[in-house]
Tab-separated table of C-alpha atoms and ligand atoms in Angstrom:
chain	number	residue	atom	x	y	z
A	1	UNK	CA	0.000	0.000	0.000
A	2	UNK	CA	1.319	3.455	-0.894
A	3	UNK	CA	1.765	5.598	2.205
A	4	UNK	CA	2.123	9.337	2.421
A	5	UNK	CA	3.884	11.335	5.105
A	6	UNK	CA	3.840	15.067	5.536
A	7	UNK	CA	6.586	17.010	7.199
A	8	UNK	CA	6.633	20.530	8.585
A	9	UNK	CA	8.787	22.832	10.694
A	10	UNK	CA	7.168	25.330	13.025
A	11	UNK	CA	8.072	28.034	15.576
A	12	UNK	CA	11.606	29.398	15.856
A	13	UNK	CA	13.957	27.834	13.321
A	14	UNK	CA	16.899	25.915	14.765
A	15	UNK	CA	20.176	24.793	13.170
A	16	UNK	CA	19.801	21.084	12.393
A	17	UNK	CA	16.174	21.255	11.271
A	18	UNK	CA	17.330	20.728	7.694
A	19	UNK	CA	19.232	17.610	8.727
A	20	UNK	CA	15.982	16.268	10.183
A	21	UNK	CA	14.011	17.147	7.024
A	22	UNK	CA	16.619	15.371	4.907
A	23	UNK	CA	16.668	12.308	7.159
A	24	UNK	CA	12.887	11.931	7.332
A	25	UNK	CA	12.603	12.312	3.561
A	26	UNK	CA	15.355	9.915	2.545
A	27	UNK	CA	14.615	7.228	5.139
A	28	UNK	CA	10.900	7.389	4.274
A	29	UNK	CA	11.589	7.097	0.542
A	30	UNK	CA	13.829	4.135	1.340
A	31	UNK	CA	10.773	2.471	2.882
A	32	UNK	CA	8.631	3.453	-0.089
A	33	UNK	CA	6.740	6.099	1.826
A	34	UNK	CA	5.963	9.148	-0.283
A	35	UNK	CA	6.846	12.455	1.379
A	36	UNK	CA	5.401	15.951	1.112
A	37	UNK	CA	6.744	19.023	2.842
A	38	UNK	CA	4.521	21.847	4.061
A	39	UNK	CA	5.637	25.414	3.488
A	40	UNK	CA	5.536	27.823	6.450
A	41	UNK	CA	4.544	25.466	9.254
A	42	UNK	CA	0.981	25.170	10.518
A	43	UNK	CA	-0.087	28.189	8.440
A	44	UNK	CA	0.906	26.238	5.310
A	45	UNK	CA	-0.903	23.179	6.618
A	46	UNK	CA	-4.139	25.144	6.994
A	47	UNK	CA	-3.681	26.603	3.504
A	48	UNK	CA	-2.742	23.212	1.982
A	49	UNK	CA	0.641	24.441	0.839
A	50	UNK	CA	2.158	20.996	0.208
A	51	UNK	CA	5.240	20.337	-1.932
A	52	UNK	CA	6.518	16.898	-2.949
A	53	UNK	CA	9.954	16.058	-1.543
A	54	UNK	CA	12.395	13.661	-3.130
A	55	UNK	CA	15.971	12.653	-2.432
A	56	UNK	CA	17.315	15.484	-4.614
A	57	UNK	CA	15.084	18.238	-3.236
A	58	UNK	CA	16.601	17.710	0.211
A	59	UNK	CA	20.156	17.654	-1.168
A	60	UNK	CA	22.686	20.322	-0.153
A	61	UNK	CA	20.714	21.449	2.913
A	62	UNK	CA	22.326	19.605	5.827
A	63	UNK	CA	25.005	22.279	6.281
A	64	UNK	CA	22.563	25.192	6.367
A	65	UNK	CA	20.849	26.776	9.375
A	66	UNK	CA	17.170	27.692	9.157
A	67	UNK	CA	14.612	25.446	7.533
A	68	UNK	CA	14.188	24.852	3.812
A	69	UNK	CA	10.440	24.476	4.408
A	70	UNK	CA	10.037	27.829	6.152
A	71	UNK	CA	8.304	28.337	9.484
A	72	UNK	CA	5.695	30.509	11.197
A	73	UNK	CA	4.200	31.124	14.590
A	74	UNK	CA	0.593	30.481	13.571
A	75	UNK	CA	-2.126	31.886	15.832
A	76	UNK	CA	-4.924	30.461	13.630
A	77	UNK	CA	-3.748	26.954	14.391
A	78	UNK	CA	-4.594	27.508	18.058
A	79	UNK	CA	-8.280	27.736	17.130
A	80	UNK	CA	-10.702	24.840	16.544
A	81	UNK	CA	-11.356	26.218	13.074
A	82	UNK	CA	-7.649	26.295	12.192
A	83	UNK	CA	-7.149	22.730	13.379
A	84	UNK	CA	-10.220	21.484	11.492
A	85	UNK	CA	-8.980	23.146	8.303
A	86	UNK	CA	-5.584	21.499	8.764
A	87	UNK	CA	-7.228	18.095	9.216
A	88	UNK	CA	-9.307	18.694	6.079
A	89	UNK	CA	-6.154	19.367	4.069
A	90	UNK	CA	-4.508	16.220	5.395
A	91	UNK	CA	-7.575	14.147	4.502
A	92	UNK	CA	-7.753	15.726	1.029
A	93	UNK	CA	-4.185	14.591	0.351
A	94	UNK	CA	-4.748	11.099	1.822
A	95	UNK	CA	-1.946	11.578	4.314
A	96	UNK	CA	-1.099	8.671	6.644
A	97	UNK	CA	1.106	10.550	9.074
A	98	UNK	CA	2.449	13.989	9.954
A	99	UNK	CA	5.937	14.740	11.280
A	100	UNK	CA	6.229	18.053	13.121
A	101	UNK	CA	9.656	19.507	13.875
A	102	UNK	CA	9.670	22.216	16.540
A	103	UNK	CA	9.681	23.300	20.161
A	104	UNK	CA	7.190	23.796	22.960
A	105	UNK	CA	4.387	25.735	21.261
A	106	UNK	CA	4.724	23.599	18.160
A	107	UNK	CA	4.422	20.307	20.000
A	108	UNK	CA	1.294	21.553	21.771
A	109	UNK	CA	-0.072	21.955	18.232
A	110	UNK	CA	1.040	18.392	17.423
A	111	UNK	CA	-0.779	17.161	20.502
A	112	UNK	CA	-3.957	19.014	19.490
A	113	UNK	CA	-4.040	17.134	16.142
A	114	UNK	CA	-3.055	13.868	17.766
A	115	UNK	CA	-5.928	14.201	20.288
A	116	UNK	CA	-8.283	14.573	17.366
A	117	UNK	CA	-7.120	11.155	16.167
A	118	UNK	CA	-4.568	12.121	13.512
A	119	UNK	CA	-1.228	10.224	13.545
A	120	UNK	CA	1.395	12.815	14.485
A	121	UNK	CA	5.041	12.379	15.414
A	122	UNK	CA	6.930	15.288	16.976
A	123	UNK	CA	10.652	15.939	16.620
A	124	UNK	CA	12.211	17.982	19.449
A	125	UNK	CA	13.770	21.140	18.062
A	126	UNK	CA	14.363	24.525	19.689
A	127	UNK	CA	17.477	26.434	20.660
A	128	UNK	CA	15.902	27.037	24.122
A	129	UNK	CA	16.245	23.399	25.308
A	130	UNK	CA	13.097	23.792	27.390
A	131	UNK	CA	11.133	20.895	25.925
A	132	UNK	CA	10.220	17.968	28.193
A	133	UNK	CA	10.804	14.413	26.950
A	134	UNK	CA	14.339	14.995	25.755
A	135	UNK	CA	17.665	15.917	27.289
A	136	UNK	CA	18.581	18.105	24.352
A	137	UNK	CA	16.816	19.514	21.327
A	138	UNK	CA	17.968	20.186	17.770
A	139	UNK	CA	19.733	23.558	17.519
A	140	UNK	CA	20.895	23.961	21.106
A	141	UNK	CA	24.501	22.984	20.563
A	142	UNK	CA	25.015	25.319	17.605
A	143	UNK	CA	23.263	28.226	19.325
A	144	UNK	CA	25.415	27.720	22.423
A	145	UNK	CA	28.551	27.793	20.308
A	146	UNK	CA	27.482	31.021	18.580
A	147	UNK	CA	26.837	32.680	21.953
A	148	UNK	CA	30.070	31.321	23.380
A	149	UNK	CA	32.104	32.705	20.515
A	150	UNK	CA	30.554	36.151	21.062
A	151	UNK	CA	31.319	36.003	24.791
A	152	UNK	CA	34.919	35.050	24.041
A	153	UNK	CA	35.314	38.010	21.706
A	154	UNK	CA	33.806	40.415	24.216
A	155	UNK	CA	36.148	39.098	26.883
A	156	UNK	CA	39.148	40.012	24.754
A	157	UNK	CA	38.077	43.633	24.362
A	158	UNK	CA	36.831	43.799	27.964
A	159	UNK	CA	40.256	42.722	29.217
A	160	UNK	CA	42.033	45.309	27.059
A	161	UNK	CA	39.989	48.132	28.568
A	162	UNK	CA	39.264	46.788	32.061
A	163	UNK	CA	35.582	47.122	31.208
A	164	UNK	CA	32.392	45.417	32.269
A	165	UNK	CA	30.305	43.851	29.506
A	166	UNK	CA	26.834	42.416	29.485
A	167	UNK	CA	25.691	39.847	26.923
A	168	UNK	CA	22.021	39.006	26.623
A	169	UNK	CA	21.213	35.600	25.160
A	170	UNK	CA	17.915	34.074	24.021
A	171	UNK	CA	15.959	31.295	25.706
A	172	UNK	CA	12.500	32.794	26.149
A	173	UNK	CA	11.582	32.065	29.823
A	174	UNK	CA	14.339	29.525	30.280
A	175	UNK	CA	17.875	30.291	31.507
A	176	UNK	CA	19.531	27.263	29.890
A	177	UNK	CA	21.493	29.143	27.213
A	178	UNK	CA	22.608	31.825	29.687
A	179	UNK	CA	23.692	29.327	32.335
A	180	UNK	CA	25.578	27.040	29.957
A	181	UNK	CA	27.347	29.804	28.057
A	182	UNK	CA	27.991	31.688	31.288
A	183	UNK	CA	29.780	28.661	32.730
A	184	UNK	CA	31.612	27.735	29.544
A	185	UNK	CA	32.508	31.352	28.811
A	186	UNK	CA	33.757	32.037	32.333
A	187	UNK	CA	31.248	34.799	33.143
A	188	UNK	CA	31.645	36.693	36.410
A	189	UNK	CA	27.879	36.986	36.796
A	190	UNK	CA	24.947	35.015	35.349
A	191	UNK	CA	21.350	36.237	35.472
A	192	UNK	CA	18.563	33.746	34.725
A	193	UNK	CA	14.790	33.730	35.272
A	194	UNK	CA	14.944	30.667	37.542
A	195	UNK	CA	17.088	32.383	40.239
A	196	UNK	CA	16.064	35.736	41.702
A	197	UNK	CA	18.712	38.426	41.382
A	198	UNK	CA	18.848	42.213	41.306
A	199	UNK	CA	21.110	44.860	39.761
A	200	UNK	CA	22.919	45.579	43.051
A	201	UNK	CA	23.856	41.897	43.302
A	202	UNK	CA	25.203	41.962	39.749
A	203	UNK	CA	27.197	45.143	40.478
A	204	UNK	CA	28.609	43.440	43.561
A	205	UNK	CA	29.763	40.430	41.531
A	206	UNK	CA	31.410	42.676	38.929
A	207	UNK	CA	33.155	44.795	41.553
A	208	UNK	CA	34.372	41.624	43.295
A	209	UNK	CA	35.887	40.420	40.008
A	210	UNK	CA	38.011	43.591	39.721
A	211	UNK	CA	38.957	43.363	43.389
A	212	UNK	CA	40.212	39.832	42.782
A	213	UNK	CA	42.467	41.237	40.093
A	214	UNK	CA	40.518	40.182	37.009
A	215	UNK	CA	41.035	42.378	33.940
A	216	UNK	CA	37.449	41.918	32.742
A	217	UNK	CA	33.964	41.392	34.094
A	218	UNK	CA	31.287	39.693	32.016
A	219	UNK	CA	27.599	39.311	32.828
A	220	UNK	CA	25.579	36.798	30.803
A	221	UNK	CA	21.874	37.470	31.133
A	222	UNK	CA	18.901	35.496	29.831
A	223	UNK	CA	16.360	37.524	27.869
A	224	UNK	CA	13.592	36.174	30.132
A	225	UNK	CA	15.182	37.299	33.413
A	226	UNK	CA	13.363	39.916	35.487
A	227	UNK	CA	16.355	42.199	34.994
A	228	UNK	CA	17.409	41.497	31.409
A	229	UNK	CA	19.763	43.669	29.311
A	230	UNK	CA	17.332	46.561	29.223
A	231	UNK	CA	16.634	46.532	32.959
A	232	UNK	CA	20.262	46.151	33.985
A	233	UNK	CA	21.540	48.711	31.477
A	234	UNK	CA	19.161	51.419	32.649
A	235	UNK	CA	19.907	50.690	36.313
A	236	UNK	CA	23.661	50.882	35.726
A	237	UNK	CA	23.251	54.107	33.734
A	238	UNK	CA	21.161	55.746	36.462
A	239	UNK	CA	23.646	54.719	39.149
A	240	UNK	CA	26.858	55.261	37.150
A	241	UNK	CA	28.484	57.628	39.663
A	242	UNK	CA	27.822	55.529	42.716
A	243	UNK	CA	28.717	52.176	41.106
A	244	UNK	CA	31.883	53.573	39.612
A	245	UNK	CA	31.851	51.743	36.256
A	246	UNK	CA	29.971	51.498	32.957
A	247	UNK	CA	28.294	48.428	31.552
A	248	UNK	CA	28.647	47.911	27.789
A	249	UNK	CA	25.670	45.947	26.463
A	250	UNK	CA	25.409	43.425	23.601
A	251	UNK	CA	22.109	41.724	22.793
A	252	UNK	CA	22.829	38.667	20.648
A	253	UNK	CA	19.211	38.054	19.635
A	254	UNK	CA	18.499	36.088	16.481
A	255	UNK	CA	22.197	35.810	15.605
A	256	UNK	CA	22.093	32.719	17.835
A	257	UNK	CA	19.616	30.965	15.555
A	258	UNK	CA	21.547	31.461	12.325
A	259	UNK	CA	24.791	29.577	12.976
A	260	UNK	CA	25.690	26.814	10.514
A	261	UNK	CA	24.737	23.574	12.290
A	262	UNK	CA	27.723	21.834	13.866
A	263	UNK	CA	28.234	18.089	13.762
A	264	UNK	CA	26.229	17.559	16.962
A	265	UNK	CA	23.079	19.150	15.530
A	266	UNK	CA	23.519	17.535	12.129
A	267	UNK	CA	23.739	14.113	13.748
A	268	UNK	CA	20.944	14.800	16.235
A	269	UNK	CA	18.641	16.028	13.446
A	270	UNK	CA	19.564	12.981	11.378
A	271	UNK	CA	18.922	10.515	14.208
A	272	UNK	CA	15.631	12.176	15.152
A	273	UNK	CA	14.514	12.213	11.520
A	274	UNK	CA	15.322	8.523	11.012
A	275	UNK	CA	13.527	7.662	14.270
A	276	UNK	CA	10.437	9.587	13.137
A	277	UNK	CA	10.315	7.534	9.937
A	278	UNK	CA	10.708	4.359	11.969
A	279	UNK	CA	7.658	5.420	13.980
A	280	UNK	CA	5.730	6.269	10.803
A	281	UNK	CA	6.539	2.842	9.390
A	282	UNK	CA	5.563	0.938	12.525
A	283	UNK	CA	2.422	2.975	13.173
A	284	UNK	CA	3.674	4.369	16.465
A	285	UNK	CA	2.407	7.926	16.771
A	286	UNK	CA	1.303	10.556	19.273
A	287	UNK	CA	4.901	10.708	20.513
A	288	UNK	CA	7.816	13.126	20.677
A	289	UNK	CA	11.143	11.867	19.365
A	290	UNK	CA	13.914	12.944	21.737
A	291	UNK	CA	17.033	11.604	23.364
A	292	UNK	CA	17.438	10.291	26.910
A	293	UNK	CA	20.505	8.602	28.369
A	294	UNK	CA	22.102	8.688	24.944
A	295	UNK	CA	19.297	6.727	23.305
A	296	UNK	CA	16.407	7.781	21.082
A	297	UNK	CA	13.271	8.098	23.182
A	298	UNK	CA	9.590	8.314	22.333
A	299	UNK	CA	7.469	10.165	24.880
A	300	UNK	CA	3.685	10.505	24.543
A	301	UNK	CA	2.785	14.027	23.424
A	302	UNK	CA	0.208	14.069	26.223
A	303	UNK	CA	3.094	13.986	28.729
A	304	UNK	CA	5.055	16.883	27.250
A	305	UNK	CA	2.512	19.274	25.741
A	306	UNK	CA	2.185	22.581	27.563
A	307	UNK	CA	5.031	21.746	29.967
A	308	UNK	CA	8.450	23.322	30.338
A	309	UNK	CA	11.554	21.369	31.265
A	310	UNK	CA	13.120	22.437	34.544
A	311	UNK	CA	16.624	23.788	34.511
A	312	UNK	CA	19.236	22.087	36.691
A	313	UNK	CA	19.936	25.093	38.906
A	314	UNK	CA	22.626	23.260	40.897
A	315	UNK	CA	24.929	24.359	38.082
A	316	UNK	CA	24.246	27.964	39.051
A	317	UNK	CA	26.062	27.496	42.366
A	318	UNK	CA	28.931	25.809	40.542
A	319	UNK	CA	29.142	28.826	38.208
A	320	UNK	CA	29.469	31.131	41.237
A	321	UNK	CA	32.379	29.106	42.594
A	322	UNK	CA	34.078	28.891	39.218
A	323	UNK	CA	33.778	32.658	38.675
A	324	UNK	CA	36.228	33.202	41.527
B	1	F6P	O1	12.121	29.708	20.884
B	1	F6P	C1	13.249	30.128	20.198
B	1	F6P	C2	13.419	31.618	20.335
B	1	F6P	O2	14.574	31.990	19.609
B	1	F6P	C3	13.485	32.144	21.768
B	1	F6P	O3	14.757	31.971	22.356
B	1	F6P	C4	13.100	33.577	21.569
B	1	F6P	O4	12.556	34.136	22.751
B	1	F6P	C5	12.059	33.491	20.489
B	1	F6P	O5	12.314	32.288	19.778
B	1	F6P	C6	12.055	34.645	19.541
B	1	F6P	O6	10.980	34.459	18.684
B	1	F6P	P1	10.777	35.246	17.321
B	1	F6P	O7	11.814	34.744	16.360
B	1	F6P	O8	9.399	34.906	16.924
B	1	F6P	O9	11.000	36.691	17.635
């Protein structure tokens, strides 16, 4: 029997998504499953924007960040009407299964379709690493490396001028990127949403770094922290005289999403993609493909939808010690 799978990427793009698209397509074709891609995520699904994928159309993409299928954050898909229209399109094209590559919001969308009885398989992908059901998501490693390189560069100029620098990294409400790059980049202060902190505390940590004889002082702050770059910058500006030093601010923003996927994300995307096809072929659906204890895992979407993975804050204390 001819089987048809449809593949889409949704939410924030992440380096390694293309590796997953390539792997799903080629492993599915190998099993004689026909594959269509959907342009622009759930918005394209509602509009029926399907394109046939073959081995050649997914060639030359594994080394590129972004997603060859395009992505959106689709508000319509959150409505009953949007979901019904999507299901109508899938039925019209006689689709047997849908593979959805994306993060938290996206996989809640996957769960919505799955609850309505459609066979959906999620692939864990977001630079934020805040998705339950997997230890790491596609895109995290590359995004961390982009942020780390920026921190390293700032450290060089900070040391030349004995200056304090602040780097704001992404992560939405999760401090994972800030904590990991803060530790790996040797930051003097790390500010994340999960641990309360205030500008005076940050100033204290920076001053202490100079007192210990350090030539630089770096703060890595998560965009979702109560005092993010904007909050800290205005506080430091207002209190410049009393604090006795300036804070130069860099907001990395979307730069973190555009790094060419490193080998980790290419392999992770490839393994997740192949595992999704395996699930399509065996009829196992309603699950998120992730990785746990080094092995591919399949977690019911019902267990992960609408939840956020907790950050291991014990590393925050370690960062404090290491900053000395
Ligand atoms: O979820 C990935 C992410 O890059 C977050 O870190 C960030 O808060 C958000 O997406 C930005 O979204 P957008 O690209 O829609 O501005």
